[in-house]
Amino acid sequence: MPKDELAKKRWLAIPSELRKKLESNVFCVNCGETTITNYEVDSEDHYIILRGYCQSCNGKVARVID
């Protein structure tokens, strides 16, 4: 299974309420705490990484989930 498919599968295995909390607890260098939008799920080592955009300023943000 390709790395990104495995990461998506692991991400979707997290309960939806917890996923929403993780999506809304992302740091943006311009806005501070924000919500990530239009993100893709990736992985590196054993971590899930969400790469997307700040809901407020549309700047690039990422969230690492261990």
mmCIF file of C-alpha atoms in Angstrom:
data_model
loop_
_atom_site.group_PDB
_atom_site.id
_atom_site.type_symbol
_atom_site.label_atom_id
_atom_site.label_comp_id
_atom_site.label_asym_id
_atom_site.label_seq_id
_atom_site.Cartn_x
_atom_site.Cartn_y
_atom_site.Cartn_z
ATOM 1 C CA MET A 1 0.000 0.000 0.000
ATOM 2 C CA PRO A 2 1.451 3.431 -0.926
ATOM 3 C CA LYS A 3 2.558 5.663 1.931
ATOM 4 C CA ASP A 4 -0.146 8.317 1.403
ATOM 5 C CA GLU A 5 -2.939 5.720 1.311
ATOM 6 C CA LEU A 6 -1.711 4.215 4.569
ATOM 7 C CA ALA A 7 -1.565 7.691 6.141
ATOM 8 C CA LYS A 8 -5.161 8.415 5.018
ATOM 9 C CA LYS A 9 -6.297 5.099 6.435
ATOM 10 C CA ARG A 10 -4.615 5.848 9.780
ATOM 11 C CA TRP A 11 -6.106 9.386 9.783
ATOM 12 C CA LEU A 12 -9.616 8.069 9.157
ATOM 13 C CA ALA A 13 -9.168 5.512 11.962
ATOM 14 C CA ILE A 14 -9.068 8.420 14.440
ATOM 15 C CA PRO A 15 -12.571 9.195 15.802
ATOM 16 C CA SER A 16 -14.190 12.092 13.905
ATOM 17 C CA GLU A 17 -14.571 14.333 16.985
ATOM 18 C CA LEU A 18 -10.853 14.035 17.721
ATOM 19 C CA ARG A 19 -10.013 14.693 14.043
ATOM 20 C CA LYS A 20 -12.064 17.925 14.200
ATOM 21 C CA LYS A 21 -10.163 19.018 17.328
ATOM 22 C CA LEU A 22 -6.839 18.319 15.612
ATOM 23 C CA GLU A 23 -7.937 20.220 12.472
ATOM 24 C CA SER A 24 -8.858 23.261 14.575
ATOM 25 C CA ASN A 25 -5.641 23.252 16.606
ATOM 26 C CA VAL A 26 -3.055 24.271 13.992
ATOM 27 C CA PHE A 27 -0.478 27.057 14.262
ATOM 28 C CA CYS A 28 -0.219 29.721 11.553
ATOM 29 C CA VAL A 29 2.751 32.124 11.594
ATOM 30 C CA ASN A 30 0.404 34.995 10.642
ATOM 31 C CA CYS A 31 -2.714 34.226 12.683
ATOM 32 C CA GLY A 32 -1.656 32.022 15.599
ATOM 33 C CA GLU A 33 -4.039 29.181 16.379
ATOM 34 C CA THR A 34 -6.285 28.405 13.425
ATOM 35 C CA THR A 35 -8.156 25.693 11.537
ATOM 36 C CA ILE A 36 -6.518 23.855 8.649
ATOM 37 C CA THR A 37 -8.500 23.694 5.379
ATOM 38 C CA ASN A 38 -8.023 22.037 1.986
ATOM 39 C CA TYR A 39 -5.448 19.694 3.463
ATOM 40 C CA GLU A 40 -3.814 16.532 2.207
ATOM 41 C CA VAL A 41 -2.833 13.663 4.467
ATOM 42 C CA ASP A 42 0.784 12.544 4.283
ATOM 43 C CA SER A 43 3.163 10.647 6.530
ATOM 44 C CA GLU A 44 6.778 10.773 7.530
ATOM 45 C CA ASP A 45 8.404 8.147 9.731
ATOM 46 C CA HIS A 46 5.490 7.083 11.967
ATOM 47 C CA TYR A 47 3.704 10.437 11.995
ATOM 48 C CA ILE A 48 0.601 11.591 10.142
ATOM 49 C CA ILE A 49 1.054 15.043 8.600
ATOM 50 C CA LEU A 50 -1.763 17.304 7.476
ATOM 51 C CA ARG A 51 -0.571 19.851 4.894
ATOM 52 C CA GLY A 52 -3.029 22.565 3.974
ATOM 53 C CA TYR A 53 -4.016 26.199 4.413
ATOM 54 C CA CYS A 54 -4.975 28.548 7.239
ATOM 55 C CA GLN A 55 -8.712 29.198 7.385
ATOM 56 C CA SER A 56 -8.124 32.916 8.099
ATOM 57 C CA CYS A 57 -5.280 34.061 5.826
ATOM 58 C CA ASN A 58 -4.963 31.107 3.413
ATOM 59 C CA GLY A 59 -1.251 30.773 4.273
ATOM 60 C CA LYS A 60 0.360 27.334 4.199
ATOM 61 C CA VAL A 61 0.168 25.375 7.462
ATOM 62 C CA ALA A 62 0.906 21.829 8.570
ATOM 63 C CA ARG A 63 -0.068 19.707 11.554
ATOM 64 C CA VAL A 64 1.989 16.725 12.734
ATOM 65 C CA ILE A 65 0.051 14.016 14.555
ATOM 66 C CA ASP A 66 2.029 11.436 16.491
#
